[in-house]
Amino acid sequence: MKLIGILIIVIGFILKLDTIAVVVFAGIITGLVSGMSFNEIMTTLGKAFVTNRYMSIFIISLPVIGLLERYGLRERAAYLIGKIKSATVGRLTSLYLIIRTLAAMFGLRIGGHVQFIRPLILPMAQGAADNRYKDMDERDRQRIKGLEGAVENYGNFFGQNFFVASGGVLLIVGVMKEQGYVVEAVDIAKASLPIALIIMVIGTLQFLYYDKKFDKKYNTIKAQSSLNKKA
């Protein structure tokens, strides 16, 4: 009976009822069945809301990003980066990797796949590729998407544990102490610093490798095309 809340949510979603009302009602019923008083249920729901309130900021940002894209943010970013002749996919992505990792190391939230990569960094990388190689095939365009998704993961995942107040560091400290190890957040941060530096080097080498790979492929195609025209 304590799992009745799940059934209520499933039925509510099937009937397309108000989502918030269904979830709150399911929580209240679950609490009552579990023997909690009404005040205890309201306190629990309130604490859960406060704990997860930052999720609402992410949800609010979605329509803002949608409006920016609707009115040409992606196109403008690609156009501007295309004007920089020296810009390449590898150089641009490597620069973002360094910025993203350093930001994560100091607890600055400047990135995100939805908020930053899709509307800004990816169009800039695609603009640099179009300016340098003109007509890229679809397979390589998908590779660029993968690289831009990877750079956000690299910078965020390997940089954030240098920040002593990050959730990952606190989780590691808690688990280690439960296992009987004497460790502090500063110790985790110190151990994470070499990893953050290494990922900046390895990631940069990976992205610049793709520059070389794209240059070799499309320069060869260009040379063959020129020979065919002369023939």
Coordinates of N, CA and C in Angstrom, one line a residue:
M1 N 0.8 -1.2 0.0 CA 0.0 0.0 0.0 C 0.9 1.3 0.0
K2 N 2.1 1.2 0.5 CA 2.9 2.4 0.6 C 3.4 2.8 -0.8
L3 N 3.2 1.9 -1.8 CA 3.6 2.2 -3.2 C 2.4 2.7 -4.0
I4 N 1.3 3.0 -3.3 CA 0.1 3.4 -4.0 C 0.3 4.7 -4.8
G5 N 1.2 5.5 -4.3 CA 1.5 6.8 -5.0 C 1.9 6.6 -6.4
I6 N 2.7 5.5 -6.7 CA 3.1 5.3 -8.0 C 1.9 5.0 -8.9
L7 N 1.0 4.2 -8.4 CA -0.3 3.9 -9.2 C -1.1 5.2 -9.5
I8 N -1.1 6.1 -8.5 CA -1.9 7.3 -8.7 C -1.2 8.2 -9.7
I9 N 0.1 8.2 -9.7 CA 0.8 9.0 -10.8 C 0.6 8.4 -12.2
V10 N 0.7 7.1 -12.3 CA 0.5 6.4 -13.6 C -0.9 6.7 -14.1
I11 N -1.9 6.6 -13.2 CA -3.3 6.8 -13.6 C -3.5 8.3 -14.0
G12 N -3.0 9.2 -13.2 CA -3.1 10.6 -13.5 C -2.5 11.0 -14.8
F13 N -1.3 10.4 -15.1 CA -0.7 10.7 -16.4 C -1.5 10.1 -17.6
I14 N -2.0 8.9 -17.4 CA -2.8 8.3 -18.4 C -4.0 9.2 -18.8
L15 N -4.7 9.7 -17.7 CA -5.9 10.5 -17.9 C -5.5 12.0 -18.2
K16 N -4.2 12.3 -18.3 CA -3.7 13.6 -18.7 C -4.3 14.7 -17.7
L17 N -4.2 14.4 -16.4 CA -4.6 15.3 -15.4 C -3.5 16.3 -15.1
D18 N -3.7 17.3 -14.4 CA -2.7 18.3 -14.0 C -1.5 17.6 -13.3
T19 N -0.3 17.7 -13.9 CA 0.8 17.0 -13.4 C 1.2 17.3 -12.0
I20 N 1.3 18.6 -11.6 CA 1.6 19.0 -10.3 C 0.6 18.5 -9.3
A21 N -0.7 18.7 -9.6 CA -1.7 18.2 -8.7 C -1.7 16.7 -8.5
V22 N -1.4 16.0 -9.5 CA -1.3 14.5 -9.4 C -0.2 14.1 -8.5
V23 N 1.0 14.7 -8.7 CA 2.2 14.4 -7.9 C 2.0 14.8 -6.4
V24 N 1.4 15.9 -6.2 CA 1.2 16.4 -4.8 C 0.2 15.4 -4.1
F25 N -0.9 15.1 -4.9 CA -1.9 14.2 -4.3 C -1.3 12.8 -4.0
A26 N -0.5 12.3 -4.9 CA 0.1 11.0 -4.7 C 1.0 11.1 -3.5
G27 N 1.8 12.2 -3.3 CA 2.6 12.3 -2.1 C 1.8 12.3 -0.8
I28 N 0.7 13.0 -0.8 CA -0.1 13.1 0.4 C -0.7 11.7 0.7
I29 N -1.2 11.1 -0.3 CA -1.8 9.7 0.0 C -0.8 8.8 0.5
T30 N 0.4 8.8 -0.2 CA 1.5 7.9 0.3 C 1.9 8.2 1.7
G31 N 1.9 9.4 2.1 CA 2.3 9.8 3.5 C 1.2 9.3 4.5
L32 N 0.0 9.5 4.1 CA -1.1 9.1 5.0 C -1.1 7.6 5.2
V33 N -0.9 6.8 4.1 CA -0.9 5.4 4.2 C 0.3 4.9 5.0
S34 N 1.4 5.7 5.0 CA 2.6 5.3 5.7 C 2.6 5.7 7.2
G35 N 1.5 6.3 7.6 CA 1.3 6.7 9.0 C 1.8 8.1 9.4
M36 N 2.1 8.9 8.4 CA 2.6 10.3 8.7 C 1.4 11.2 8.9
S37 N 1.6 12.2 9.7 CA 0.5 13.2 9.9 C 0.5 14.1 8.8
F38 N -0.6 14.9 8.7 CA -0.7 15.8 7.5 C 0.4 16.9 7.6
N39 N 0.8 17.4 8.8 CA 1.8 18.4 9.0 C 3.2 17.8 8.6
E40 N 3.4 16.6 8.9 CA 4.7 15.9 8.5 C 4.8 15.8 7.0
I41 N 3.7 15.5 6.4 CA 3.7 15.4 4.9 C 4.0 16.7 4.2
M42 N 3.3 17.8 4.7 CA 3.6 19.1 4.2 C 5.0 19.5 4.4
T43 N 5.6 19.2 5.6 CA 7.0 19.6 5.9 C 7.9 18.8 4.9
T44 N 7.6 17.5 4.7 CA 8.5 16.8 3.7 C 8.4 17.3 2.3
L45 N 7.2 17.6 1.9 CA 7.0 18.2 0.5 C 7.7 19.5 0.4
G46 N 7.6 20.3 1.4 CA 8.3 21.7 1.4 C 9.8 21.5 1.4
K47 N 10.3 20.6 2.1 CA 11.8 20.4 2.1 C 12.2 19.9 0.7
A48 N 11.5 19.0 0.2 CA 11.8 18.5 -1.2 C 11.8 19.6 -2.2
F49 N 10.8 20.5 -2.1 CA 10.7 21.6 -3.0 C 11.9 22.6 -2.9
V50 N 12.3 22.9 -1.7 CA 13.4 23.8 -1.4 C 14.7 23.2 -1.9
T51 N 14.9 21.9 -1.6 CA 16.1 21.2 -2.0 C 16.3 21.2 -3.5
N52 N 15.2 21.1 -4.3 CA 15.3 21.0 -5.7 C 14.9 22.2 -6.4
R53 N 14.9 23.4 -5.7 CA 14.4 24.6 -6.3 C 15.2 25.1 -7.5
Y54 N 16.5 24.7 -7.5 CA 17.4 25.1 -8.6 C 17.0 24.5 -9.9
M55 N 16.2 23.4 -9.9 CA 15.7 22.8 -11.1 C 14.8 23.7 -11.9
S56 N 14.1 24.6 -11.1 CA 13.1 25.5 -11.8 C 13.9 26.5 -12.6
I57 N 15.1 26.9 -12.2 CA 16.0 27.8 -12.9 C 16.3 27.2 -14.3
F58 N 16.7 26.0 -14.3 CA 17.0 25.3 -15.6 C 15.8 25.3 -16.5
I59 N 14.6 25.0 -15.9 CA 13.4 24.9 -16.7 C 13.0 26.3 -17.3
I60 N 13.2 27.3 -16.5 CA 12.9 28.7 -17.0 C 13.9 29.1 -18.1
S61 N 15.1 28.6 -18.1 CA 16.1 28.9 -19.1 C 15.8 28.3 -20.5
L62 N 15.0 27.3 -20.5 CA 14.7 26.6 -21.8 C 13.9 27.5 -22.7
P63 N 12.8 28.2 -22.3 CA 12.2 29.1 -23.3 C 13.0 30.2 -23.7
V64 N 13.9 30.7 -22.8 CA 14.8 31.8 -23.2 C 15.7 31.4 -24.3
I65 N 16.3 30.2 -24.1 CA 17.2 29.6 -25.2 C 16.5 29.4 -26.5
G66 N 15.2 28.9 -26.4 CA 14.4 28.7 -27.6 C 14.2 30.0 -28.3
L67 N 13.9 31.1 -27.6 CA 13.7 32.4 -28.2 C 14.9 32.9 -28.9
L68 N 16.1 32.7 -28.2 CA 17.4 33.2 -28.8 C 17.6 32.4 -30.1
E69 N 17.4 31.1 -30.1 CA 17.6 30.3 -31.3 C 16.6 30.7 -32.4
R70 N 15.3 31.0 -32.0 CA 14.3 31.4 -33.0 C 14.7 32.7 -33.7
Y71 N 15.3 33.6 -33.0 CA 15.7 34.8 -33.6 C 17.2 34.9 -34.1
G72 N 17.7 33.7 -34.3 CA 19.0 33.7 -35.1 C 20.3 33.6 -34.3
L73 N 20.3 33.2 -33.1 CA 21.5 33.1 -32.3 C 22.5 32.1 -33.0
R74 N 22.0 30.9 -33.3 CA 22.9 29.9 -33.9 C 23.5 30.4 -35.2
E75 N 22.6 31.0 -36.1 CA 23.1 31.5 -37.4 C 24.1 32.6 -37.2
R76 N 23.9 33.5 -36.2 CA 24.8 34.6 -36.0 C 26.1 34.2 -35.5
A77 N 26.1 33.2 -34.6 CA 27.3 32.6 -34.0 C 28.2 32.0 -35.1
A78 N 27.5 31.2 -36.0 CA 28.2 30.6 -37.1 C 28.8 31.6 -38.1
Y79 N 28.0 32.7 -38.3 CA 28.5 33.7 -39.2 C 29.7 34.4 -38.7
L80 N 29.7 34.8 -37.4 CA 30.8 35.5 -36.8 C 32.1 34.7 -36.8
I81 N 32.0 33.4 -36.4 CA 33.2 32.6 -36.3 C 33.7 32.3 -37.7
G82 N 32.8 32.3 -38.7 CA 33.2 32.1 -40.1 C 34.1 33.2 -40.6
K83 N 34.0 34.4 -40.0 CA 34.8 35.5 -40.4 C 36.2 35.4 -39.9
I84 N 36.5 34.6 -39.0 CA 37.8 34.4 -38.4 C 38.5 33.3 -39.2
K85 N 39.4 33.7 -40.1 CA 40.0 32.7 -41.0 C 40.8 31.7 -40.3
S86 N 41.4 32.0 -39.1 CA 42.3 31.0 -38.5 C 41.5 30.1 -37.6
A87 N 40.2 30.3 -37.4 CA 39.4 29.4 -36.6 C 39.2 28.1 -37.2
T88 N 39.4 27.0 -36.4 CA 39.1 25.7 -36.8 C 38.3 25.0 -35.7
V89 N 37.8 23.8 -36.0 CA 37.0 23.1 -35.1 C 37.8 22.7 -33.9
G90 N 39.0 22.2 -34.1 CA 39.9 21.8 -33.0 C 40.3 22.9 -32.1
R91 N 40.7 24.1 -32.7 CA 41.2 25.2 -31.9 C 40.0 25.8 -31.1
L92 N 38.9 25.9 -31.7 CA 37.7 26.5 -31.0 C 37.3 25.6 -29.8
T93 N 37.3 24.3 -30.1 CA 36.9 23.3 -29.1 C 37.9 23.2 -28.0
S94 N 39.2 23.3 -28.3 CA 40.2 23.2 -27.3 C 40.2 24.4 -26.4
L95 N 39.9 25.6 -27.0 CA 39.8 26.8 -26.2 C 38.6 26.7 -25.2
Y96 N 37.5 26.2 -25.7 CA 36.3 26.0 -24.8 C 36.6 25.0 -23.7
L97 N 37.4 24.0 -24.0 CA 37.7 23.0 -23.0 C 38.5 23.6 -21.9
I98 N 39.4 24.4 -22.2 CA 40.2 25.1 -21.1 C 39.4 26.0 -20.3
I99 N 38.5 26.8 -21.0 CA 37.7 27.8 -20.2 C 36.7 27.0 -19.4
R100 N 36.1 25.9 -19.9 CA 35.1 25.2 -19.2 C 35.7 24.5 -18.0
T101 N 36.9 23.9 -18.2 CA 37.5 23.2 -17.1 C 37.9 24.1 -15.9
L102 N 38.5 25.3 -16.3 CA 38.9 26.3 -15.3 C 37.6 26.8 -14.6
A103 N 36.6 27.0 -15.3 CA 35.3 27.5 -14.7 C 34.8 26.5 -13.7
A104 N 34.8 25.2 -14.1 CA 34.3 24.2 -13.2 C 35.2 24.0 -11.9
M105 N 36.5 24.2 -12.1 CA 37.4 24.1 -11.0 C 37.1 25.2 -9.9
F106 N 36.6 26.3 -10.3 CA 36.3 27.4 -9.4 C 34.8 27.6 -9.1
G107 N 34.0 26.5 -9.5 CA 32.6 26.5 -9.2 C 31.8 27.5 -10.0
L108 N 32.2 27.9 -11.2 CA 31.5 28.8 -12.0 C 30.7 28.0 -13.1
R109 N 29.4 28.2 -13.1 CA 28.5 27.4 -14.0 C 28.3 28.2 -15.3
I110 N 29.2 28.1 -16.2 CA 29.0 28.8 -17.5 C 28.6 28.0 -18.6
G111 N 28.5 26.7 -18.4 CA 28.3 25.8 -19.5 C 27.0 25.0 -19.5
G112 N 26.9 23.9 -20.2 CA 25.8 23.1 -20.3 C 25.4 22.7 -21.7
H113 N 25.0 21.5 -22.0 CA 24.7 21.1 -23.3 C 23.6 21.9 -23.9
V114 N 22.5 22.1 -23.1 CA 21.4 22.8 -23.6 C 21.6 24.3 -23.6
Q115 N 22.2 24.8 -22.5 CA 22.3 26.3 -22.4 C 23.4 26.9 -23.2
F116 N 24.5 26.1 -23.5 CA 25.7 26.7 -24.1 C 26.2 26.0 -25.3
I117 N 26.2 24.7 -25.3 CA 26.8 23.9 -26.4 C 25.9 24.0 -27.7
R118 N 24.6 23.6 -27.5 CA 23.7 23.6 -28.7 C 23.5 25.0 -29.3
P119 N 23.2 26.0 -28.5 CA 22.9 27.3 -29.2 C 24.1 28.1 -29.5
L120 N 25.3 27.8 -29.0 CA 26.4 28.7 -29.2 C 27.7 28.0 -29.7
I121 N 28.2 27.1 -28.9 CA 29.5 26.4 -29.3 C 29.4 25.6 -30.5
L122 N 28.4 24.7 -30.6 CA 28.2 23.9 -31.8 C 28.1 24.7 -33.1
P123 N 27.2 25.7 -33.1 CA 27.1 26.5 -34.4 C 28.5 27.2 -34.7
M124 N 29.2 27.6 -33.7 CA 30.5 28.2 -34.0 C 31.5 27.2 -34.6
A125 N 31.5 26.0 -34.1 CA 32.3 24.9 -34.6 C 31.9 24.6 -36.0
Q126 N 30.6 24.5 -36.3 CA 30.1 24.2 -37.6 C 30.4 25.3 -38.6
G127 N 30.3 26.6 -38.1 CA 30.7 27.7 -38.9 C 32.2 27.7 -39.3
A128 N 33.0 27.4 -38.4 CA 34.5 27.3 -38.7 C 34.7 26.2 -39.7
A129 N 34.0 25.0 -39.5 CA 34.2 23.9 -40.5 C 33.7 24.3 -41.9
D130 N 32.6 25.0 -42.0 CA 32.0 25.3 -43.3 C 33.0 26.4 -44.0
N131 N 33.5 27.3 -43.2 CA 34.4 28.3 -43.7 C 35.7 27.7 -44.2
R132 N 36.2 26.6 -43.6 CA 37.5 26.0 -43.9 C 37.3 24.9 -45.0
Y133 N 36.2 24.2 -44.9 CA 36.1 23.0 -45.8 C 35.0 23.1 -46.8
K134 N 34.2 24.1 -46.7 CA 33.0 24.4 -47.6 C 32.0 23.3 -47.4
D135 N 32.1 22.2 -48.2 CA 31.0 21.2 -48.2 C 31.5 19.9 -47.4
M136 N 31.1 19.8 -46.1 CA 31.5 18.6 -45.3 C 30.4 17.6 -45.5
D137 N 30.8 16.3 -45.5 CA 29.8 15.3 -45.6 C 29.1 15.1 -44.2
E138 N 27.9 14.4 -44.2 CA 27.1 14.3 -43.0 C 27.8 13.6 -41.9
R139 N 28.6 12.6 -42.3 CA 29.3 11.8 -41.3 C 30.3 12.7 -40.4
D140 N 31.0 13.6 -41.1 CA 31.9 14.5 -40.4 C 31.1 15.5 -39.6
R141 N 30.0 16.0 -40.1 CA 29.1 16.9 -39.3 C 28.7 16.2 -38.0
Q142 N 28.4 15.0 -38.0 CA 28.0 14.2 -36.8 C 29.2 14.1 -35.9
R143 N 30.4 13.9 -36.5 CA 31.6 13.9 -35.6 C 31.8 15.2 -34.9
I144 N 31.5 16.3 -35.5 CA 31.6 17.6 -34.8 C 30.6 17.7 -33.7
K145 N 29.4 17.3 -33.9 CA 28.4 17.3 -32.8 C 28.9 16.4 -31.6
G146 N 29.5 15.3 -32.0 CA 30.1 14.4 -30.9 C 31.2 15.1 -30.1
L147 N 32.1 15.8 -30.9 CA 33.2 16.5 -30.2 C 32.7 17.6 -29.3
E148 N 31.7 18.3 -29.7 CA 31.2 19.4 -28.9 C 30.4 18.9 -27.7
G149 N 29.8 17.8 -27.8 CA 29.2 17.1 -26.7 C 30.2 16.6 -25.7
A150 N 31.3 16.1 -26.2 CA 32.4 15.5 -25.4 C 33.1 16.6 -24.6
V151 N 33.3 17.8 -25.2 CA 34.1 18.8 -24.6 C 33.4 19.3 -23.3
E152 N 32.1 19.4 -23.4 CA 31.3 19.8 -22.2 C 31.5 18.8 -21.1
N153 N 31.4 17.5 -21.4 CA 31.5 16.4 -20.4 C 33.0 16.4 -19.8
Y154 N 34.0 16.6 -20.7 CA 35.3 16.6 -20.2 C 35.5 17.7 -19.2
G155 N 35.2 19.0 -19.6 CA 35.4 20.1 -18.7 C 34.7 20.1 -17.4
N156 N 33.4 19.7 -17.5 CA 32.6 19.7 -16.3 C 33.0 18.5 -15.4
F157 N 33.1 17.4 -15.9 CA 33.3 16.2 -15.1 C 34.6 16.2 -14.4
F158 N 35.7 16.5 -15.1 CA 37.0 16.4 -14.6 C 37.4 17.7 -13.8
G159 N 36.7 18.8 -14.1 CA 37.1 20.0 -13.4 C 36.4 20.3 -12.1
Q160 N 35.2 19.8 -12.0 CA 34.3 20.2 -10.8 C 34.9 19.7 -9.5
N161 N 35.6 18.6 -9.5 CA 36.0 18.0 -8.2 C 37.2 18.8 -7.6
F162 N 37.7 19.8 -8.3 CA 38.7 20.6 -7.7 C 38.1 21.6 -6.8
F163 N 36.8 21.9 -7.0 CA 36.0 22.8 -6.2 C 35.5 22.1 -4.9
V164 N 36.0 22.5 -3.7 CA 35.8 21.8 -2.5 C 34.3 21.8 -2.1
A165 N 33.5 22.7 -2.6 CA 32.1 22.7 -2.2 C 31.2 22.1 -3.2
S166 N 31.8 21.4 -4.2 CA 30.9 20.8 -5.2 C 30.3 19.5 -4.7
G167 N 29.1 19.2 -5.3 CA 28.4 18.0 -4.8 C 29.2 16.7 -4.9
G168 N 30.0 16.6 -6.0 CA 30.8 15.4 -6.2 C 31.8 15.2 -5.1
V169 N 32.5 16.3 -4.7 CA 33.5 16.2 -3.7 C 32.9 15.8 -2.4
L170 N 31.8 16.4 -2.0 CA 31.1 16.1 -0.8 C 30.6 14.7 -0.7
L171 N 30.1 14.2 -1.9 CA 29.7 12.8 -2.0 C 30.9 11.9 -1.7
I172 N 32.0 12.1 -2.4 CA 33.2 11.3 -2.2 C 33.6 11.3 -0.7
V173 N 33.7 12.5 -0.1 CA 34.1 12.6 1.3 C 33.2 11.8 2.2
G174 N 31.9 11.9 1.9 CA 30.9 11.1 2.7 C 31.1 9.6 2.6
V175 N 31.2 9.2 1.4 CA 31.4 7.7 1.2 C 32.7 7.2 1.8
M176 N 33.8 8.0 1.6 CA 35.1 7.5 2.2 C 35.0 7.5 3.7
K177 N 34.4 8.5 4.3 CA 34.3 8.5 5.8 C 33.4 7.3 6.3
E178 N 32.4 7.0 5.6 CA 31.6 5.8 5.9 C 32.4 4.5 5.9
Q179 N 33.4 4.5 5.0 CA 34.2 3.3 4.9 C 35.4 3.3 5.9
G180 N 35.5 4.4 6.7 CA 36.5 4.4 7.7 C 37.8 5.1 7.3
Y181 N 37.8 5.8 6.2 CA 39.0 6.6 5.7 C 38.9 8.0 6.2
V182 N 40.0 8.5 6.7 CA 40.1 9.9 7.1 C 40.4 10.8 5.9
V183 N 39.5 11.5 5.5 CA 39.7 12.3 4.3 C 38.9 13.6 4.4
E184 N 39.4 14.7 3.8 CA 38.7 16.0 3.8 C 38.5 16.4 2.4
A185 N 37.6 17.4 2.2 CA 37.3 17.9 0.9 C 38.5 18.5 0.2
V186 N 39.4 19.1 1.0 CA 40.6 19.7 0.4 C 41.5 18.6 -0.2
D187 N 41.6 17.4 0.5 CA 42.4 16.3 0.0 C 41.8 15.8 -1.4
I188 N 40.5 15.7 -1.5 CA 39.9 15.3 -2.8 C 40.2 16.4 -3.9
A189 N 40.2 17.6 -3.5 CA 40.5 18.7 -4.5 C 41.9 18.6 -5.0
K190 N 42.8 18.4 -4.0 CA 44.2 18.3 -4.4 C 44.5 17.1 -5.4
A191 N 43.8 16.0 -5.1 CA 44.0 14.8 -5.9 C 43.3 15.0 -7.3
S192 N 42.3 15.9 -7.4 CA 41.6 16.1 -8.6 C 42.4 17.1 -9.6
L193 N 43.3 17.9 -9.0 CA 44.0 18.9 -9.8 C 44.8 18.3 -11.0
P194 N 45.6 17.3 -10.7 CA 46.3 16.7 -11.8 C 45.4 16.1 -12.9
I195 N 44.3 15.5 -12.5 CA 43.4 15.0 -13.5 C 42.8 16.1 -14.4
A196 N 42.4 17.2 -13.8 CA 41.9 18.3 -14.5 C 42.9 18.8 -15.5
L197 N 44.2 18.9 -15.1 CA 45.2 19.4 -16.0 C 45.5 18.4 -17.2
I198 N 45.4 17.1 -16.8 CA 45.7 16.1 -17.8 C 44.6 16.1 -18.9
I199 N 43.3 16.2 -18.4 CA 42.2 16.2 -19.4 C 42.3 17.4 -20.4
M200 N 42.8 18.5 -19.9 CA 42.9 19.7 -20.8 C 44.0 19.4 -21.9
V201 N 45.0 18.7 -21.5 CA 46.1 18.3 -22.5 C 45.6 17.3 -23.4
I202 N 45.0 16.2 -22.9 CA 44.6 15.1 -23.7 C 43.4 15.5 -24.6
G203 N 42.5 16.3 -24.1 CA 41.3 16.8 -24.9 C 41.8 17.7 -26.0
T204 N 42.8 18.6 -25.7 CA 43.3 19.4 -26.7 C 43.9 18.6 -27.9
L205 N 44.7 17.6 -27.5 CA 45.4 16.8 -28.5 C 44.3 16.0 -29.3
Q206 N 43.2 15.6 -28.7 CA 42.2 14.9 -29.5 C 41.5 15.8 -30.5
F207 N 41.2 17.1 -30.0 CA 40.5 18.0 -30.9 C 41.4 18.5 -32.1
L208 N 42.7 18.7 -31.8 CA 43.6 19.1 -32.8 C 43.9 18.0 -33.8
Y209 N 43.8 16.7 -33.3 CA 43.9 15.6 -34.2 C 42.8 15.6 -35.2
Y210 N 41.6 16.0 -34.8 CA 40.6 16.0 -35.8 C 40.7 17.1 -36.8
D211 N 41.4 18.2 -36.4 CA 41.8 19.2 -37.4 C 42.7 18.6 -38.5
K212 N 43.7 17.9 -38.0 CA 44.6 17.3 -39.0 C 43.9 16.3 -39.9
K213 N 43.0 15.6 -39.3 CA 42.2 14.5 -40.0 C 41.3 15.2 -41.1
F214 N 40.6 16.2 -40.7 CA 39.7 16.9 -41.6 C 40.5 17.6 -42.7
D215 N 41.7 18.2 -42.3 CA 42.5 18.9 -43.3 C 43.0 17.9 -44.4
K216 N 43.5 16.8 -43.9 CA 44.0 15.8 -44.9 C 42.9 15.3 -45.8
K217 N 41.7 15.0 -45.3 CA 40.6 14.5 -46.1 C 40.2 15.5 -47.1
Y218 N 39.9 16.7 -46.7 CA 39.3 17.7 -47.6 C 40.3 18.4 -48.5
N219 N 41.5 18.4 -48.1 CA 42.6 18.9 -49.0 C 42.8 17.9 -50.1
T220 N 42.7 16.6 -49.8 CA 42.8 15.6 -50.8 C 41.7 15.6 -51.8
I221 N 40.5 15.8 -51.3 CA 39.3 15.9 -52.1 C 39.4 17.2 -53.1
K222 N 39.9 18.3 -52.5 CA 40.1 19.5 -53.3 C 41.1 19.3 -54.4
A223 N 42.2 18.6 -54.0 CA 43.2 18.4 -55.0 C 42.7 17.5 -56.2
Q224 N 42.0 16.5 -55.8 CA 41.4 15.6 -56.9 C 40.5 16.3 -57.7
S225 N 39.7 17.2 -57.1 CA 38.7 18.0 -57.9 C 39.4 18.9 -58.9
S226 N 40.5 19.5 -58.5 CA 41.3 20.4 -59.3 C 41.9 19.6 -60.5
L227 N 42.4 18.4 -60.2 CA 43.0 17.6 -61.3 C 41.9 17.2 -62.3
N228 N 40.7 16.9 -61.8 CA 39.6 16.5 -62.7 C 39.2 17.6 -63.6
K229 N 39.2 18.8 -63.1 CA 38.8 20.0 -63.9 C 39.9 20.3 -64.9
K230 N 41.2 20.1 -64.6 CA 42.2 20.3 -65.6 C 42.2 19.3 -66.7
A231 N 41.8 18.0 -66.3 CA 41.7 16.9 -67.3 C 40.6 17.2 -68.2

